[in-house]
mmCIF file of C-alpha atoms in Angstrom:
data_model
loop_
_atom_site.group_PDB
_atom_site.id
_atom_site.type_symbol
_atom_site.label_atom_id
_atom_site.label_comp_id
_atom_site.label_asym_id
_atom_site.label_seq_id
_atom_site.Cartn_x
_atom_site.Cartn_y
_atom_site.Cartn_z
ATOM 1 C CA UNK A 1 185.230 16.200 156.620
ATOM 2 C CA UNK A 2 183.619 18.130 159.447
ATOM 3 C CA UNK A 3 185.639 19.457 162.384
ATOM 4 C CA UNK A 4 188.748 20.413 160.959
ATOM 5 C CA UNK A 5 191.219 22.912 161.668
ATOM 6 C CA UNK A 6 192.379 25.787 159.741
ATOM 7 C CA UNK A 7 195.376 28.059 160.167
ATOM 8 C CA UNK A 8 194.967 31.247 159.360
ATOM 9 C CA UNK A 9 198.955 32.367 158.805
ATOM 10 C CA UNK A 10 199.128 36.145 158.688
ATOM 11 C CA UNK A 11 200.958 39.491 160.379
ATOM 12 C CA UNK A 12 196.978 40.729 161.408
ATOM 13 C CA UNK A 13 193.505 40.213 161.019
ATOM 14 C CA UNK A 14 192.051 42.539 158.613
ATOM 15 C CA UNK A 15 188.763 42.738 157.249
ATOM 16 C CA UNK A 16 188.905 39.647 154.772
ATOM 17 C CA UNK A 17 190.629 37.627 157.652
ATOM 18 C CA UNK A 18 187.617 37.876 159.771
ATOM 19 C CA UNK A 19 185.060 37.229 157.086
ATOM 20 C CA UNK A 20 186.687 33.964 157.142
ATOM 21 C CA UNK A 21 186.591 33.444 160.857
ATOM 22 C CA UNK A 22 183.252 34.240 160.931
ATOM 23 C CA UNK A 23 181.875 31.813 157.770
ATOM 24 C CA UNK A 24 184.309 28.760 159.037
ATOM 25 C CA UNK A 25 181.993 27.187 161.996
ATOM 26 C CA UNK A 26 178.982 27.025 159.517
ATOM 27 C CA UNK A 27 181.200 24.590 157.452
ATOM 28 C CA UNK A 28 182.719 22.779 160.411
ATOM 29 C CA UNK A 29 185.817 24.613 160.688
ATOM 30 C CA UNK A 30 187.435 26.217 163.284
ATOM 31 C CA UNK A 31 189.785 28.801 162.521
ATOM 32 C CA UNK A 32 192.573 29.882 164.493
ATOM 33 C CA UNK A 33 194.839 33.010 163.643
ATOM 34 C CA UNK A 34 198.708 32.353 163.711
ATOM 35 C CA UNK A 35 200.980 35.613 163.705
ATOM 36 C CA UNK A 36 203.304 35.174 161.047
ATOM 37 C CA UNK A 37 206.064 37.125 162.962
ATOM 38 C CA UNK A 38 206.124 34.674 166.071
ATOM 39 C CA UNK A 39 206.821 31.217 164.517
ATOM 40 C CA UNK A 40 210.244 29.462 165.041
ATOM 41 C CA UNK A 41 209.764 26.530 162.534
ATOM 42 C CA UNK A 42 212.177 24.117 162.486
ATOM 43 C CA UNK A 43 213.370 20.742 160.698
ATOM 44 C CA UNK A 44 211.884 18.467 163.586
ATOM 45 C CA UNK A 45 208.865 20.063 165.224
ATOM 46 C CA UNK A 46 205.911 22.867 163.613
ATOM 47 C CA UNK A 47 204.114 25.330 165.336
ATOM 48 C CA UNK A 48 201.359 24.568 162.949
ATOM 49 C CA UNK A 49 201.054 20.657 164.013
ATOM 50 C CA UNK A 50 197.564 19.674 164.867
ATOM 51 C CA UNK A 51 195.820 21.872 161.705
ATOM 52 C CA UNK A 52 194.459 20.409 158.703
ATOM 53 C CA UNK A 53 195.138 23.078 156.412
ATOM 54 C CA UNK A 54 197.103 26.443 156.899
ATOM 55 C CA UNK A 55 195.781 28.878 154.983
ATOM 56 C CA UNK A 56 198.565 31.300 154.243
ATOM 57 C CA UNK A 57 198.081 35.138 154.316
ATOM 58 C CA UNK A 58 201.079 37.021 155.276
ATOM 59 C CA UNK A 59 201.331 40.468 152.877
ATOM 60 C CA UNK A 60 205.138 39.717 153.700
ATOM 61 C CA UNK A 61 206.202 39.294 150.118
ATOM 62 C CA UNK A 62 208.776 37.110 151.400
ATOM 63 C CA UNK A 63 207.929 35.108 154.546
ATOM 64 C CA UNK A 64 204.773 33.857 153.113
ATOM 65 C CA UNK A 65 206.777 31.606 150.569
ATOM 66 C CA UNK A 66 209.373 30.539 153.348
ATOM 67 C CA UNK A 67 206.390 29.369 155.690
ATOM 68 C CA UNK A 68 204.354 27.605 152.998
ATOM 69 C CA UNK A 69 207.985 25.658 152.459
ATOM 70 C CA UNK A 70 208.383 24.681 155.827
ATOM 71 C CA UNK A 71 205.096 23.854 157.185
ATOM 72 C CA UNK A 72 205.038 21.517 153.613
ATOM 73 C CA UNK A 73 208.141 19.809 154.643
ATOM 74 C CA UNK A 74 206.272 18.555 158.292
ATOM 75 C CA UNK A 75 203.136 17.484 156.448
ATOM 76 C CA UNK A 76 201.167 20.090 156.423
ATOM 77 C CA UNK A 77 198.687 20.931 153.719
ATOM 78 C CA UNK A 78 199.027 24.972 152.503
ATOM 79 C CA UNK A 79 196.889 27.051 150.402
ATOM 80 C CA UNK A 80 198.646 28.021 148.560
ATOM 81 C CA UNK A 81 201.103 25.490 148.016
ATOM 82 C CA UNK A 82 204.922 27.127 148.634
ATOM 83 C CA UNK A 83 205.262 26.892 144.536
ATOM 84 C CA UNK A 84 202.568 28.832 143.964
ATOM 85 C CA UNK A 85 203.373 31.744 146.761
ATOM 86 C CA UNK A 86 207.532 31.600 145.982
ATOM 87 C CA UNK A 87 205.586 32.424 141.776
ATOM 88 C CA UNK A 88 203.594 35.147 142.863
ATOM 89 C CA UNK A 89 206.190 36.841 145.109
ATOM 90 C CA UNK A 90 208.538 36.835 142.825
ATOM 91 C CA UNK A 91 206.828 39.146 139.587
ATOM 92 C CA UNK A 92 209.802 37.990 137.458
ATOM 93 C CA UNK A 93 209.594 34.139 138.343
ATOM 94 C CA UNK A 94 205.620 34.653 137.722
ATOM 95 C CA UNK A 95 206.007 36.368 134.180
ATOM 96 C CA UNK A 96 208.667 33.980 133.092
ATOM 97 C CA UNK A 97 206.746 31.183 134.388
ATOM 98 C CA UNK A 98 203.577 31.691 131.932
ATOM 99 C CA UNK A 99 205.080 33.386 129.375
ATOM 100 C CA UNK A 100 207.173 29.976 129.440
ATOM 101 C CA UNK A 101 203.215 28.428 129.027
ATOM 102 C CA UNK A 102 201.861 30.510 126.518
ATOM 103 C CA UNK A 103 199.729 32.609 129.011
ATOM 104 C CA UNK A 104 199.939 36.092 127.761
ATOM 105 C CA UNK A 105 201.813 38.617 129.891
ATOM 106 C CA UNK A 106 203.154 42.020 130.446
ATOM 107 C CA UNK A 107 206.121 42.878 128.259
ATOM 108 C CA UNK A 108 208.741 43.956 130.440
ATOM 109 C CA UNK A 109 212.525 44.496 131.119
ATOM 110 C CA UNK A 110 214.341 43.217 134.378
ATOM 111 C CA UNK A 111 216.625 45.747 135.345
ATOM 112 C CA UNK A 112 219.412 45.063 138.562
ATOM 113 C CA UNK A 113 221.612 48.302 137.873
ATOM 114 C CA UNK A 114 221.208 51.640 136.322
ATOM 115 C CA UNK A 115 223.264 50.343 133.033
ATOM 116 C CA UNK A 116 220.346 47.928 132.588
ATOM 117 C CA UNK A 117 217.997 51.067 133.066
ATOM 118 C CA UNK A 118 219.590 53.222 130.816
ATOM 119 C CA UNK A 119 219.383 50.146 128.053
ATOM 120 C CA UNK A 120 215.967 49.496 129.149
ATOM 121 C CA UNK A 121 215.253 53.190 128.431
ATOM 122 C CA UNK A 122 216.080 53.310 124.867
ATOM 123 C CA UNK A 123 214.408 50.240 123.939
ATOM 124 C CA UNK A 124 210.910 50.900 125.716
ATOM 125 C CA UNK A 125 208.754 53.994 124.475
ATOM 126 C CA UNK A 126 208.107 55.990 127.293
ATOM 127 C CA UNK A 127 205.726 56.180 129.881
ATOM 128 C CA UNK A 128 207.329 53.602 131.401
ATOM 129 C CA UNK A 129 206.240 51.669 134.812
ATOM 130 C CA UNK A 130 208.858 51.043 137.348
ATOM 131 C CA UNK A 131 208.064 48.621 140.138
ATOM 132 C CA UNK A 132 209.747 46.065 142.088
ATOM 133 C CA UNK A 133 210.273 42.217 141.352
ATOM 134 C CA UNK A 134 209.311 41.549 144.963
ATOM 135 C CA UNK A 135 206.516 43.330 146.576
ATOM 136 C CA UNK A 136 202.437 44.071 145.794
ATOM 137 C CA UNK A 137 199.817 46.350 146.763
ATOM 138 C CA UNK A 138 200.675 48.649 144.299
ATOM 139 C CA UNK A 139 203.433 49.605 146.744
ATOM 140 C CA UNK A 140 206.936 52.014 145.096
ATOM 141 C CA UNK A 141 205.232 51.480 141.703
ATOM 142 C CA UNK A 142 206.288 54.486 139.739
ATOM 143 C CA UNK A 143 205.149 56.000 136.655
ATOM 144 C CA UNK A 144 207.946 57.668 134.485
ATOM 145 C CA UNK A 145 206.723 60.151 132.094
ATOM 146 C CA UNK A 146 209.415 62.022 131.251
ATOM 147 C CA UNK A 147 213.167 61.224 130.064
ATOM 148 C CA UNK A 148 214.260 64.306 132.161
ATOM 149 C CA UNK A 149 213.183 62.368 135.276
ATOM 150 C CA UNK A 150 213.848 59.141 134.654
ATOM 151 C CA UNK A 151 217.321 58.704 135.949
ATOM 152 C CA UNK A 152 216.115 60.792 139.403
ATOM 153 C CA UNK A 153 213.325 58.304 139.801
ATOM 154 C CA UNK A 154 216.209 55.920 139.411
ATOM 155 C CA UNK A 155 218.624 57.132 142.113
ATOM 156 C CA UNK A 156 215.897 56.019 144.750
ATOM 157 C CA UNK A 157 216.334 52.691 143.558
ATOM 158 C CA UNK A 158 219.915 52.762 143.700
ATOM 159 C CA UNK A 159 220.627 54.682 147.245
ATOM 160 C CA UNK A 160 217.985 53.697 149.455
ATOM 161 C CA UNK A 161 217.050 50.109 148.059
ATOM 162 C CA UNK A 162 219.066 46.993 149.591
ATOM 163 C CA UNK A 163 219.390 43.902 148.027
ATOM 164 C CA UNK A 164 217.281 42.289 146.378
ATOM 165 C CA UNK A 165 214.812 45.339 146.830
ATOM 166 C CA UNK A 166 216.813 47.094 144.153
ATOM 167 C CA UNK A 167 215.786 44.435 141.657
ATOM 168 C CA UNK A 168 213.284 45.781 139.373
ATOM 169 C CA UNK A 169 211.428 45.678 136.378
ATOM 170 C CA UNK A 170 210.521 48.149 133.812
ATOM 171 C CA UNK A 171 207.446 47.507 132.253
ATOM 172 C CA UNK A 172 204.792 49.730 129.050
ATOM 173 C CA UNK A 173 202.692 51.889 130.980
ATOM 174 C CA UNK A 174 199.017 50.176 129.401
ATOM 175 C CA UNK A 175 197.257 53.519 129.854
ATOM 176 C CA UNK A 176 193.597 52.008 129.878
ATOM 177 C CA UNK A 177 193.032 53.572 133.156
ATOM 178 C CA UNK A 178 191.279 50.323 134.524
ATOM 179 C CA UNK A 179 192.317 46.522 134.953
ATOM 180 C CA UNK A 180 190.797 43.557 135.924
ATOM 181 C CA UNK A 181 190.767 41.546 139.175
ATOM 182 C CA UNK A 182 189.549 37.585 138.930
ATOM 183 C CA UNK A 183 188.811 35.708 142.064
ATOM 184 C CA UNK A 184 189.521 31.893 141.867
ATOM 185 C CA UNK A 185 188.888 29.713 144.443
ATOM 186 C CA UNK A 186 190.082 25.704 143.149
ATOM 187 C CA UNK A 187 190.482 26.002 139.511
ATOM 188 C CA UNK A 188 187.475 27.971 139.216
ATOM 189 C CA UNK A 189 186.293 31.753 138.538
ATOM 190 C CA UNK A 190 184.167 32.917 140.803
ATOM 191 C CA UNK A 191 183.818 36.154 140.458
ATOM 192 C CA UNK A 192 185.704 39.108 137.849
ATOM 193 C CA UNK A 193 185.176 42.950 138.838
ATOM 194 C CA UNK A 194 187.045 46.087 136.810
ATOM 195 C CA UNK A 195 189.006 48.631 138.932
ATOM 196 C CA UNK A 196 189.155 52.098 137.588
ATOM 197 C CA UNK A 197 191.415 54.590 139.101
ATOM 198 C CA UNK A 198 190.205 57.045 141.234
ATOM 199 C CA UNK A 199 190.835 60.782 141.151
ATOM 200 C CA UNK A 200 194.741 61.711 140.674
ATOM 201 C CA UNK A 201 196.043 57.908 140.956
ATOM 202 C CA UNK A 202 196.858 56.658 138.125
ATOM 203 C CA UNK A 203 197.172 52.665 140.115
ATOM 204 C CA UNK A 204 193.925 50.587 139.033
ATOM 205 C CA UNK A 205 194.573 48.672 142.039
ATOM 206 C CA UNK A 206 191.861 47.312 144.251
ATOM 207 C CA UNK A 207 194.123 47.408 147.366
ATOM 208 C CA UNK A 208 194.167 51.680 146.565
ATOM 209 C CA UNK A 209 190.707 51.724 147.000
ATOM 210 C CA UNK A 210 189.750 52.661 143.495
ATOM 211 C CA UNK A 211 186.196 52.290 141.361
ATOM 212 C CA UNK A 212 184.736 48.830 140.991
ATOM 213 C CA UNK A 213 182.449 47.481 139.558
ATOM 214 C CA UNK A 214 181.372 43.912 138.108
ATOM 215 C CA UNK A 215 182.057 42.276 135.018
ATOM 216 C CA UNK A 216 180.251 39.455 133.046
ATOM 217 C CA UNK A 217 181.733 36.237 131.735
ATOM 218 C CA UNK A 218 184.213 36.698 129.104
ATOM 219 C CA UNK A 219 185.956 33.411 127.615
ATOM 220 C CA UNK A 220 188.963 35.013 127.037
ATOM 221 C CA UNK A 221 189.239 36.201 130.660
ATOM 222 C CA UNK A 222 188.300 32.763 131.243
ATOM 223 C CA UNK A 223 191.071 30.856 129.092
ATOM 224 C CA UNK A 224 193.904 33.078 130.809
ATOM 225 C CA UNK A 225 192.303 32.370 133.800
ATOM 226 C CA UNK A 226 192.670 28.500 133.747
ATOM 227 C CA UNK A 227 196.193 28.877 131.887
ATOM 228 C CA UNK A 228 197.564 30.814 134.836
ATOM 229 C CA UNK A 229 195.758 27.888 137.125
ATOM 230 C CA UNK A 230 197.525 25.091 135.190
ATOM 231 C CA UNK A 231 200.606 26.203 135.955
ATOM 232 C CA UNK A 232 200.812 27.556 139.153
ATOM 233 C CA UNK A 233 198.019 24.335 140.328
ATOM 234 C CA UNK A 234 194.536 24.798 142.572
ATOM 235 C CA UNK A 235 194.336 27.319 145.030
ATOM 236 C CA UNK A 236 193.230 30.742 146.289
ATOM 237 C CA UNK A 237 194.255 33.600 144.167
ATOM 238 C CA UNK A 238 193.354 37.049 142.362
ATOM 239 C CA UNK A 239 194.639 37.360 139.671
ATOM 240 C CA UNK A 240 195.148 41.208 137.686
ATOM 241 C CA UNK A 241 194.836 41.838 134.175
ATOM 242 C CA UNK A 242 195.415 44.453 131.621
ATOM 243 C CA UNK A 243 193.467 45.017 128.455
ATOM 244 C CA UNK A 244 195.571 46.196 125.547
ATOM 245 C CA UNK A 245 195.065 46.024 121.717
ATOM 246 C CA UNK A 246 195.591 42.672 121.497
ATOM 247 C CA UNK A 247 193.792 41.238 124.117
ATOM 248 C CA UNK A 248 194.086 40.743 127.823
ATOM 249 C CA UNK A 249 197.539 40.349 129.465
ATOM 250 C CA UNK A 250 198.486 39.293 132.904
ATOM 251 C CA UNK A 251 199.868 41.612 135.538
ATOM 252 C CA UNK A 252 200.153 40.285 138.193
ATOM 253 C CA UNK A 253 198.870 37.218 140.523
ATOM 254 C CA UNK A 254 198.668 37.554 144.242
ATOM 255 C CA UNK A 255 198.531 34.358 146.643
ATOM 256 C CA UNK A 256 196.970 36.047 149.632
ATOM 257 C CA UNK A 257 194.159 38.354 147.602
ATOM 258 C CA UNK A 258 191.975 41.138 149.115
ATOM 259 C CA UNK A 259 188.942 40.308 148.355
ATOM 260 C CA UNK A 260 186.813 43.443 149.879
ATOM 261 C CA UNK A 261 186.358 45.392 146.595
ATOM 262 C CA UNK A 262 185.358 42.637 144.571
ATOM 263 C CA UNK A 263 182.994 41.531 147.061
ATOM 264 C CA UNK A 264 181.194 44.589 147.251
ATOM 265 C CA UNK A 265 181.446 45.150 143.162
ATOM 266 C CA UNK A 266 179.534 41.370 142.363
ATOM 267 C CA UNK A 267 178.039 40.416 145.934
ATOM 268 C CA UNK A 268 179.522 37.069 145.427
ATOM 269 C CA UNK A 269 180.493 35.548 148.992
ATOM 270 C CA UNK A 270 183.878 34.505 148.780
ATOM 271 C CA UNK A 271 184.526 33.284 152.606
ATOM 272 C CA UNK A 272 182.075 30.630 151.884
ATOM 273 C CA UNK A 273 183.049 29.616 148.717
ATOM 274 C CA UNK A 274 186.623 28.800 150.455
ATOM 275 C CA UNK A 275 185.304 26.863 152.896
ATOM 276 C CA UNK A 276 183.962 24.601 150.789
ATOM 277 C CA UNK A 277 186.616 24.392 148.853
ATOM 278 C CA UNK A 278 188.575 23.081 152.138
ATOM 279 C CA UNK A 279 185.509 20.938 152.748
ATOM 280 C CA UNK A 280 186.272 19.479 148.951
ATOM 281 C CA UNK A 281 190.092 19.201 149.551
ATOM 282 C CA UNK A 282 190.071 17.828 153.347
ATOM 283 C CA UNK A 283 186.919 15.332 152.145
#
């Protein structure tokens, strides 16, 4: 299908953002960038009529799913789809989801007050990761070491989060030092880079701006890889994974994924590769 039109949902346009601008016309797509903070969508009438697809990037980790929802409901098609975004916003929903499928995952604790904390603490060998259910970019992630500290760590949780910001979980820190990020466009892996951290942070997260660099095929990467894609359907995502003694693990999926790092780690060029796909899916 040639001439189609492509909403690109998101607060700004980064760098990834304009990569995709850029590659669209070349496919026979025009791209047009929708700020996620000015849209009044209602029951009746979209801001988003008269686009093929809306491609949805917000690094809200809430409005993305609430968009995805509503621009479904007036017959719009998303990528992702609002089931996949409301999974991968929601780090409990995700792990409960697959774990539910047999797709290995982080062992973890979901803690909503410092009672569950304190149980959480006696049951988990510390280090300990503390991060919240809704959020990414390796944002208020904290590493607890100590036991002497682990209750002050936990007071910032308690006074200054609201809501559903103070739900949390408490999760092994895997101390590999490195994880791995896998780019799928569809249902299919197209590229797989490991992030080491850099310097003093301990985060292997690509959004930190640590060490990259690519990694070959590896069929049990792969076989996670399609499990998690099975469940949460086709789309755009990267997905994270740990490597522990028993094998990879999943950490975490995100529905609007830098893709920057890995670019630059395996050269593989990811705008194009979702254009087609929206060629494919449009066709």
């Amino acid at each position: 299908m040639s001439g189609s039109s492509i909403a690109i949902v998101a607060d700004r346009i980064g760098w990834e953002e304009r990569r995709l601008i850029e590659t669209a016309p070349a496919f026979g797509h025009r791209i047009e960038w929708v700020n996620d903070e000015s849209l009044a969508l209602g029951a009746e009438d979209s801001s988003l009529s008269g686009h093929d697809v809306v491609l949805i990037r917000s690094r809200s980790y809430t409005r993305g799913g609430l968009l995805a929802v509503q621009a479904e409901a007036s017959g719009i098609r998303t990528l992702n789809t609002a089931h996949a975004i409301q999974a991968c916003e929601n780090k409990l929903a995700l792990r409960t989801l697959l774990r539910k499928a047999g797709v290995p995952v982080t062992d973890y604790r979901l803690v909503l007050s410092r009672k569950d904390f304190e149980k959480t603490l006696k049951e988990l060998p510390l280090p300990l990761v503390l991060k919240p259910v809704f959020g990414g970019m390796g944002k208020r992630v904290t590493l607890i070491r100590d036991a002497d500290t682990a209750q002050s760590v936990y007071d910032y949780i308690e006074d200054l989060g609201h809501g559903f910001e103070q739900a949390s979980l408490v999760e092994p820190f895997l101390d590999g030092g490195s994880s791995v990020r896998c780019f799928v466009v569809g249902r299919e892996l197209i590229a797989a880079a490991e992030f080491t951290s850099a310097g003093e942070d301990w985060r292997s997260n690509a959004a930190l701006g640590n060490r990259h660099q690519a990694m070959d095929h590896d069929p049990e990467v792969q076989k996670i890889v399609d499990g998690v894609v099975s469940e949460l359907g086709e789309g755009i995502y990267g997905i994270d994974l740990f490597k522990t003694a028993d094998g990879y693990v999943v950490n975490e999926v995100n529905h609007a994924p830098a893709f920057r790092a890995i670019t630059s780690a395996t050269g593989v060029d990811i705008p194009s590769a979702v254009s087609r796909y929206v060629q494919e899916i449009l066709a």
